[in-house]
Amino acid sequence: MGKLIVCAVSVVLAGTLPCHAQQNVILFVADGLRAAAVTPERAPTFARIRDTGVNFSNSHSVYPTITTSNASVIATGHLIGDTGDFGNVFYTGFPVASAARTVTPFVQDNAVLSELNQHHGGNFIAERSIMAAAREKGYFTAALGKVGPVGIHDLTQLDGKTTIFFDDDTGKKNGIVLRPDVVEMLKKAGLALETPGRAQRENPGKSTNIVQQKYYRDIVTKVLLPYFKESKKPFMLLYWSSDPDGTQHSHRDSVNELVPGINGPTSLAAIKVADDDFAAITDTLKELGLDKTTNIVVTADHGFSTVSKQSKTSPSTRINYQTIPLGYLPTGFLAIDLAEALGLPLHEPSPKGPAVDYRGGKHPRRGSAILGTDPAKPDVVVAVNGGNDLIYFPQGNGKDLAPRVVKALLAQDYTSGVFVDDELGRIPGTLPLSAVGLKGGARTPTPAIVVNFRSETTGCDQPLFCAVTVTDATQMQGQGHHGSFSRADTANFMAARGPAFKTGFLNATPVSNADIAPTLARIIGVKLRPAGKLQGRVISEALKRGKPVRAWRHDIVSPPGDSGLRTIVNMQFVGKTRYFDAAGFPGRTVGLKEPVKN
C-alpha cells in the first residue's frame, strides 16, 4: 500500500507522468553548443535525441549569455536578476581573498564560490537548486565537468560530503574533496583521483578536450551509473561538458581572421567530443536497464560567435600595444575608452591595483578595471564578459555618472544596446535592467549599466551559424566567445527524452534555461520555494499528455538617444513568462528585428 500511495502522489505532482518506481534525471549541458551546429553528421547522438524525443526548436539562453550566469538559471529556474550571478566576472563589492583580492573575480573557481557563499548567507545565489531538492528527497546526486557551473548546482554542499563532485580541480588545491567511498570506487575501476588538465591549457588551439572529458565519461559509465543501479535508488546526475566551449574559445584555425572562425575543423571536432560523451552515457543507461526510468534533458548554456576586435570609433584602437595588432581593440577596450571619456585614472581591479598606463601602450591584464583616483574607492568598475560588459558605480554617484557613461557608449560603433539600473532613471537610448530580467532579489551587487556589443555575420546562408561579435576578452580575433544579446548567442541547443516526455515531438513554443528546473521539479515531485520572483515555467506541453500552450510576441523600444539610437528587445511570451530573442540597436545585432509599424 505504501508504494501505491507514493506512486499516486507522484502522478498528481507530475500531472502527466506514468507510474514508475523512480524517475531518474540526467541533465547534460553541452557548453556552448549552438542549435544550428547540430546535424546528424556533426553530432549524431544529439540529433537523435532531438528527432526522437522532444525538439525544443525555439529555445533560449538567458542574457547575459555567459556560462555561470546560465548555470545559476539552469540550477534554480530563476533569471539572473534573482540569482545575482551576473557573469563569469562581476563586481563583488569586497576584495576576494581566494582571487588575489580582486573585486572582479573569475567565479569559475570553487574557492571563489565558497567565499561568495560565506559573504552572502551560505548560498550567494539565494535560490534553492533542483539538485538540492532532489538530494533532500533522497536522490543520489552527482555533478561532473566544468569547474564553476558544477559547484553552482549544489552550492551549499561544496564540502563534498553529500553530492559527488568532479571538476577541473578534483584532486588539486581548490578541488572539492572526494568522499572515501567514492575514492575506493575509483581505485577499483582503475581511475585516477585527480582530473587531467584541459587540453586547451596544455596545448592551446590545437586540440579538443578529449582526454579530460574521457575521464569524466569513464567515471559516469564505469563508476556512477553502475553504483546507482546497484543502490536501487533514484538519482540526479549533471554532466557539464566543457567542449565545444573550451575549444571554440581557444582554437587557432583562423587567427586574426573571421573565417572560418568557430566553424573550423578543431571546433567542429569538439562538438563530436561532447556528442561521444553523450552517446557513451546513453548506451550505458541502456546496458544497465536504466533507460526506461531515466529522463534526459540536454541543453547548452549559450550559443557562440566568432570574436571581432574591430572598431572605427574607439580611442583604444589608436594606441600601439605590444601584444595587440595595431588598429585592433585591446583587452579592456571599454575601460580604456571610459577612462578617456570621463578623464579618470585606470587601475587593475583591486584595492591596491596598480595604475594602467593605457596611453603608454598598456591595457588591463584581463580586461576588467577600476576607474578613479583611489582604487580602494573606485568611481567606476568595469567587469568584462566577452560580448557584454558590466559597469558599476560603487560610490553611489550613479545619478551623475550614468548619463555621461551612456553618452560615451552611444558614441562607439561597437555598442549595440544599453541597459540601466531602474533606480538611476530613464536615459534616452537605453532600457531598464528590469526589462530583461536583470533586476530582482540578487544578493550580489546589481550592475548599474550592462552594455551589449555589436554583432554581424560573415555572410553565410545560416546567419546564426556564422555570427561575429565584438568581444572584450583575452581572445584574439577569429577565436570564439559569447555573452552578447544576438540570437546567435541566445539560440542554444535543447532536447529531452524519457518516460516523462513525449516522443517525436517538435515543440516550437518558446522555452529557456529558466524552465528546466521547474520542469524537473514537476517530474520528480518536489517544490522549489522561491526567494525571488523572476521564475521560469513548467514546460507542460512537452510532457506526456501535456496540452499545447499559446505564445505571443512583443517588442520593447527605448526613446531615441544620441544619433537617434534606440535599444530594442525582441521578446516572446507564454503567459507571463518572458523569452528574450535578441536586443540592441537596429543593424548592429544578429537576429534583431525592428518592430513593425502599424
PDB file of N, CA and C in Angstrom, residues 195-258:
ATOM      1  N   THR A 195      41.794  14.940 -11.706  1.00  0.00           N
ATOM      2  CA  THR A 195      41.315  15.208 -13.061  1.00  0.00           C
ATOM      3  C   THR A 195      42.472  15.636 -13.968  1.00  0.00           C
ATOM      4  N   PRO A 196      42.573  15.077 -15.166  1.00  0.00           N
ATOM      5  CA  PRO A 196      43.584  15.555 -16.116  1.00  0.00           C
ATOM      6  C   PRO A 196      43.334  17.017 -16.470  1.00  0.00           C
ATOM      7  N   GLY A 197      44.380  17.733 -16.827  1.00  0.00           N
ATOM      8  CA  GLY A 197      44.233  19.134 -17.220  1.00  0.00           C
ATOM      9  C   GLY A 197      43.519  19.266 -18.545  1.00  0.00           C
ATOM     10  N   ARG A 198      42.954  20.437 -18.777  1.00  0.00           N
ATOM     11  CA  ARG A 198      42.303  20.693 -20.054  1.00  0.00           C
ATOM     12  C   ARG A 198      43.349  20.780 -21.163  1.00  0.00           C
ATOM     13  N   ALA A 199      43.053  20.147 -22.277  1.00  0.00           N
ATOM     14  CA  ALA A 199      43.980  20.172 -23.411  1.00  0.00           C
ATOM     15  C   ALA A 199      44.204  21.591 -23.909  1.00  0.00           C
ATOM     16  N   GLN A 200      43.154  22.445 -23.775  1.00  0.00           N
ATOM     17  CA  GLN A 200      43.290  23.815 -24.259  1.00  0.00           C
ATOM     18  C   GLN A 200      44.361  24.583 -23.505  1.00  0.00           C
ATOM     19  N   ARG A 201      44.630  24.186 -22.272  1.00  0.00           N
ATOM     20  CA  ARG A 201      45.632  24.868 -21.479  1.00  0.00           C
ATOM     21  C   ARG A 201      47.028  24.284 -21.714  1.00  0.00           C
ATOM     22  N   GLU A 202      47.086  22.993 -22.001  1.00  0.00           N
ATOM     23  CA  GLU A 202      48.371  22.334 -22.152  1.00  0.00           C
ATOM     24  C   GLU A 202      48.874  22.371 -23.598  1.00  0.00           C
ATOM     25  N   ASN A 203      47.957  22.432 -24.562  1.00  0.00           N
ATOM     26  CA  ASN A 203      48.324  22.507 -25.975  1.00  0.00           C
ATOM     27  C   ASN A 203      47.340  23.443 -26.669  1.00  0.00           C
ATOM     28  N   PRO A 204      47.402  24.740 -26.331  1.00  0.00           N
ATOM     29  CA  PRO A 204      46.340  25.663 -26.741  1.00  0.00           C
ATOM     30  C   PRO A 204      46.154  25.752 -28.243  1.00  0.00           C
ATOM     31  N   GLY A 205      44.864  25.690 -28.622  1.00  0.00           N
ATOM     32  CA  GLY A 205      44.488  25.943 -30.002  1.00  0.00           C
ATOM     33  C   GLY A 205      44.601  24.784 -30.956  1.00  0.00           C
ATOM     34  N   LYS A 206      45.194  23.666 -30.526  1.00  0.00           N
ATOM     35  CA  LYS A 206      45.492  22.593 -31.474  1.00  0.00           C
ATOM     36  C   LYS A 206      44.700  21.310 -31.235  1.00  0.00           C
ATOM     37  N   SER A 207      43.911  21.252 -30.173  1.00  0.00           N
ATOM     38  CA  SER A 207      43.215  20.001 -29.892  1.00  0.00           C
ATOM     39  C   SER A 207      41.939  20.257 -29.114  1.00  0.00           C
ATOM     40  N   THR A 208      41.083  19.242 -29.065  1.00  0.00           N
ATOM     41  CA  THR A 208      39.872  19.287 -28.258  1.00  0.00           C
ATOM     42  C   THR A 208      40.224  18.897 -26.815  1.00  0.00           C
ATOM     43  N   ASN A 209      39.182  18.827 -25.994  1.00  0.00           N
ATOM     44  CA  ASN A 209      39.394  18.486 -24.582  1.00  0.00           C
ATOM     45  C   ASN A 209      39.151  16.998 -24.323  1.00  0.00           C
ATOM     46  N   ILE A 210      39.454  16.162 -25.284  1.00  0.00           N
ATOM     47  CA  ILE A 210      39.069  14.747 -25.244  1.00  0.00           C
ATOM     48  C   ILE A 210      39.629  14.007 -24.040  1.00  0.00           C
ATOM     49  N   VAL A 211      40.869  14.264 -23.619  1.00  0.00           N
ATOM     50  CA  VAL A 211      41.471  13.495 -22.522  1.00  0.00           C
ATOM     51  C   VAL A 211      40.705  13.724 -21.227  1.00  0.00           C
ATOM     52  N   GLN A 212      40.453  14.995 -20.904  1.00  0.00           N
ATOM     53  CA  GLN A 212      39.720  15.284 -19.669  1.00  0.00           C
ATOM     54  C   GLN A 212      38.294  14.747 -19.734  1.00  0.00           C
ATOM     55  N   GLN A 213      37.646  14.934 -20.875  1.00  0.00           N
ATOM     56  CA  GLN A 213      36.257  14.502 -20.947  1.00  0.00           C
ATOM     57  C   GLN A 213      36.115  12.982 -20.961  1.00  0.00           C
ATOM     58  N   LYS A 214      37.097  12.290 -21.486  1.00  0.00           N
ATOM     59  CA  LYS A 214      37.037  10.827 -21.392  1.00  0.00           C
ATOM     60  C   LYS A 214      37.144  10.375 -19.935  1.00  0.00           C
ATOM     61  N   TYR A 215      37.889  11.125 -19.130  1.00  0.00           N
ATOM     62  CA  TYR A 215      37.979  10.823 -17.701  1.00  0.00           C
ATOM     63  C   TYR A 215      36.597  10.946 -17.052  1.00  0.00           C
ATOM     64  N   TYR A 216      35.902  12.051 -17.318  1.00  0.00           N
ATOM     65  CA  TYR A 216      34.551  12.221 -16.764  1.00  0.00           C
ATOM     66  C   TYR A 216      33.609  11.138 -17.305  1.00  0.00           C
ATOM     67  N   ARG A 217      33.746  10.860 -18.595  1.00  0.00           N
ATOM     68  CA  ARG A 217      32.894   9.854 -19.232  1.00  0.00           C
ATOM     69  C   ARG A 217      33.074   8.497 -18.548  1.00  0.00           C
ATOM     70  N   ASP A 218      34.322   8.134 -18.265  1.00  0.00           N
ATOM     71  CA  ASP A 218      34.595   6.851 -17.610  1.00  0.00           C
ATOM     72  C   ASP A 218      34.034   6.814 -16.196  1.00  0.00           C
ATOM     73  N   ILE A 219      34.109   7.939 -15.498  1.00  0.00           N
ATOM     74  CA  ILE A 219      33.560   7.971 -14.137  1.00  0.00           C
ATOM     75  C   ILE A 219      32.056   7.706 -14.170  1.00  0.00           C
ATOM     76  N   VAL A 220      31.364   8.331 -15.115  1.00  0.00           N
ATOM     77  CA  VAL A 220      29.916   8.136 -15.205  1.00  0.00           C
ATOM     78  C   VAL A 220      29.583   6.711 -15.603  1.00  0.00           C
ATOM     79  N   THR A 221      30.230   6.184 -16.640  1.00  0.00           N
ATOM     80  CA  THR A 221      29.824   4.896 -17.204  1.00  0.00           C
ATOM     81  C   THR A 221      30.370   3.703 -16.440  1.00  0.00           C
ATOM     82  N   LYS A 222      31.552   3.855 -15.819  1.00  0.00           N
ATOM     83  CA  LYS A 222      32.177   2.721 -15.132  1.00  0.00           C
ATOM     84  C   LYS A 222      31.996   2.733 -13.624  1.00  0.00           C
ATOM     85  N   VAL A 223      31.640   3.904 -13.067  1.00  0.00           N
ATOM     86  CA  VAL A 223      31.532   4.008 -11.612  1.00  0.00           C
ATOM     87  C   VAL A 223      30.128   4.421 -11.179  1.00  0.00           C
ATOM     88  N   LEU A 224      29.695   5.605 -11.588  1.00  0.00           N
ATOM     89  CA  LEU A 224      28.478   6.169 -11.011  1.00  0.00           C
ATOM     90  C   LEU A 224      27.209   5.448 -11.440  1.00  0.00           C
ATOM     91  N   LEU A 225      27.022   5.246 -12.740  1.00  0.00           N
ATOM     92  CA  LEU A 225      25.786   4.592 -13.167  1.00  0.00           C
ATOM     93  C   LEU A 225      25.676   3.160 -12.626  1.00  0.00           C
ATOM     94  N   PRO A 226      26.742   2.344 -12.638  1.00  0.00           N
ATOM     95  CA  PRO A 226      26.642   1.031 -12.000  1.00  0.00           C
ATOM     96  C   PRO A 226      26.337   1.134 -10.501  1.00  0.00           C
ATOM     97  N   TYR A 227      26.917   2.129  -9.846  1.00  0.00           N
ATOM     98  CA  TYR A 227      26.656   2.351  -8.418  1.00  0.00           C
ATOM     99  C   TYR A 227      25.194   2.699  -8.193  1.00  0.00           C
ATOM    100  N   PHE A 228      24.645   3.594  -9.021  1.00  0.00           N
ATOM    101  CA  PHE A 228      23.239   3.955  -8.890  1.00  0.00           C
ATOM    102  C   PHE A 228      22.334   2.749  -9.151  1.00  0.00           C
ATOM    103  N   LYS A 229      22.696   1.965 -10.156  1.00  0.00           N
ATOM    104  CA  LYS A 229      21.915   0.774 -10.488  1.00  0.00           C
ATOM    105  C   LYS A 229      21.875  -0.204  -9.309  1.00  0.00           C
ATOM    106  N   GLU A 230      23.032  -0.432  -8.712  1.00  0.00           N
ATOM    107  CA  GLU A 230      23.122  -1.377  -7.586  1.00  0.00           C
ATOM    108  C   GLU A 230      22.357  -0.874  -6.372  1.00  0.00           C
ATOM    109  N   SER A 231      22.347   0.439  -6.175  1.00  0.00           N
ATOM    110  CA  SER A 231      21.709   1.001  -4.980  1.00  0.00           C
ATOM    111  C   SER A 231      20.192   0.920  -5.036  1.00  0.00           C
ATOM    112  N   LYS A 232      19.635   0.849  -6.258  1.00  0.00           N
ATOM    113  CA  LYS A 232      18.185   0.812  -6.466  1.00  0.00           C
ATOM    114  C   LYS A 232      17.488   2.051  -5.920  1.00  0.00           C
ATOM    115  N   LYS A 233      18.215   3.154  -5.914  1.00  0.00           N
ATOM    116  CA  LYS A 233      17.632   4.432  -5.510  1.00  0.00           C
ATOM    117  C   LYS A 233      17.649   5.381  -6.710  1.00  0.00           C
ATOM    118  N   PRO A 234      16.711   6.341  -6.752  1.00  0.00           N
ATOM    119  CA  PRO A 234      16.722   7.298  -7.859  1.00  0.00           C
ATOM    120  C   PRO A 234      17.939   8.211  -7.786  1.00  0.00           C
ATOM    121  N   PHE A 235      18.289   8.776  -8.914  1.00  0.00           N
ATOM    122  CA  PHE A 235      19.475   9.628  -8.943  1.00  0.00           C
ATOM    123  C   PHE A 235      19.239  10.837  -9.844  1.00  0.00           C
ATOM    124  N   MET A 236      20.008  11.886  -9.578  1.00  0.00           N
ATOM    125  CA  MET A 236      20.106  13.023 -10.484  1.00  0.00           C
ATOM    126  C   MET A 236      21.577  13.248 -10.780  1.00  0.00           C
ATOM    127  N   LEU A 237      21.911  13.279 -12.060  1.00  0.00           N
ATOM    128  CA  LEU A 237      23.291  13.438 -12.491  1.00  0.00           C
ATOM    129  C   LEU A 237      23.393  14.636 -13.423  1.00  0.00           C
ATOM    130  N   LEU A 238      24.327  15.530 -13.146  1.00  0.00           N
ATOM    131  CA  LEU A 238      24.661  16.626 -14.047  1.00  0.00           C
ATOM    132  C   LEU A 238      25.980  16.310 -14.725  1.00  0.00           C
ATOM    133  N   TYR A 239      25.996  16.395 -16.058  1.00  0.00           N
ATOM    134  CA  TYR A 239      27.241  16.253 -16.816  1.00  0.00           C
ATOM    135  C   TYR A 239      27.421  17.543 -17.597  1.00  0.00           C
ATOM    136  N   TRP A 240      28.416  18.352 -17.200  1.00  0.00           N
ATOM    137  CA  TRP A 240      28.656  19.643 -17.841  1.00  0.00           C
ATOM    138  C   TRP A 240      29.911  19.524 -18.704  1.00  0.00           C
ATOM    139  N   SER A 241      29.694  19.325 -19.996  1.00  0.00           N
ATOM    140  CA  SER A 241      30.801  19.131 -20.934  1.00  0.00           C
ATOM    141  C   SER A 241      31.450  20.472 -21.259  1.00  0.00           C
ATOM    142  N   SER A 242      32.755  20.589 -21.053  1.00  0.00           N
ATOM    143  CA  SER A 242      33.437  21.853 -21.355  1.00  0.00           C
ATOM    144  C   SER A 242      33.650  22.053 -22.852  1.00  0.00           C
ATOM    145  N   ASP A 243      33.533  21.007 -23.638  1.00  0.00           N
ATOM    146  CA  ASP A 243      33.519  21.140 -25.092  1.00  0.00           C
ATOM    147  C   ASP A 243      32.072  21.097 -25.579  1.00  0.00           C
ATOM    148  N   PRO A 244      31.739  21.870 -26.628  1.00  0.00           N
ATOM    149  CA  PRO A 244      32.668  22.547 -27.531  1.00  0.00           C
ATOM    150  C   PRO A 244      33.181  23.910 -27.062  1.00  0.00           C
ATOM    151  N   ASP A 245      32.674  24.428 -25.945  1.00  0.00           N
ATOM    152  CA  ASP A 245      33.020  25.778 -25.486  1.00  0.00           C
ATOM    153  C   ASP A 245      34.530  26.013 -25.405  1.00  0.00           C
ATOM    154  N   GLY A 246      35.237  25.161 -24.662  1.00  0.00           N
ATOM    155  CA  GLY A 246      36.651  25.398 -24.430  1.00  0.00           C
ATOM    156  C   GLY A 246      37.467  25.435 -25.707  1.00  0.00           C
ATOM    157  N   THR A 247      37.159  24.530 -26.628  1.00  0.00           N
ATOM    158  CA  THR A 247      37.886  24.500 -27.892  1.00  0.00           C
ATOM    159  C   THR A 247      37.509  25.685 -28.771  1.00  0.00           C
ATOM    160  N   GLN A 248      36.230  26.057 -28.779  1.00  0.00           N
ATOM    161  CA  GLN A 248      35.795  27.202 -29.577  1.00  0.00           C
ATOM    162  C   GLN A 248      36.445  28.497 -29.086  1.00  0.00           C
ATOM    163  N   HIS A 249      36.661  28.602 -27.774  1.00  0.00           N
ATOM    164  CA  HIS A 249      37.360  29.771 -27.236  1.00  0.00           C
ATOM    165  C   HIS A 249      38.803  29.835 -27.719  1.00  0.00           C
ATOM    166  N   SER A 250      39.481  28.696 -27.681  1.00  0.00           N
ATOM    167  CA  SER A 250      40.940  28.704 -27.790  1.00  0.00           C
ATOM    168  C   SER A 250      41.492  28.246 -29.137  1.00  0.00           C
ATOM    169  N   HIS A 251      40.659  27.791 -30.054  1.00  0.00           N
ATOM    170  CA  HIS A 251      41.152  27.242 -31.321  1.00  0.00           C
ATOM    171  C   HIS A 251      42.011  28.274 -32.063  1.00  0.00           C
ATOM    172  N   ARG A 252      42.844  27.780 -32.936  1.00  0.00           N
ATOM    173  CA  ARG A 252      43.694  28.665 -33.757  1.00  0.00           C
ATOM    174  C   ARG A 252      43.553  28.322 -35.244  1.00  0.00           C
ATOM    175  N   ASP A 253      42.339  27.992 -35.631  1.00  0.00           N
ATOM    176  CA  ASP A 253      42.096  27.674 -37.037  1.00  0.00           C
ATOM    177  C   ASP A 253      42.084  28.922 -37.909  1.00  0.00           C
ATOM    178  N   SER A 254      41.870  30.100 -37.304  1.00  0.00           N
ATOM    179  CA  SER A 254      41.805  31.314 -38.131  1.00  0.00           C
ATOM    180  C   SER A 254      42.229  32.522 -37.306  1.00  0.00           C
ATOM    181  N   VAL A 255      43.461  32.522 -36.848  1.00  0.00           N
ATOM    182  CA  VAL A 255      43.961  33.615 -36.019  1.00  0.00           C
ATOM    183  C   VAL A 255      43.889  34.931 -36.784  1.00  0.00           C
ATOM    184  N   ASN A 256      43.211  35.909 -36.169  1.00  0.00           N
ATOM    185  CA  ASN A 256      43.013  37.253 -36.729  1.00  0.00           C
ATOM    186  C   ASN A 256      42.160  37.276 -37.996  1.00  0.00           C
ATOM    187  N   GLU A 257      41.566  36.143 -38.349  1.00  0.00           N
ATOM    188  CA  GLU A 257      40.662  36.060 -39.498  1.00  0.00           C
ATOM    189  C   GLU A 257      39.271  35.653 -39.017  1.00  0.00           C
ATOM    190  N   LEU A 258      38.237  36.217 -39.612  1.00  0.00           N
ATOM    191  CA  LEU A 258      36.865  35.929 -39.187  1.00  0.00           C
ATOM    192  C   LEU A 258      36.307  34.649 -39.797  1.00  0.00           C
TER     193      LEU A 258
END
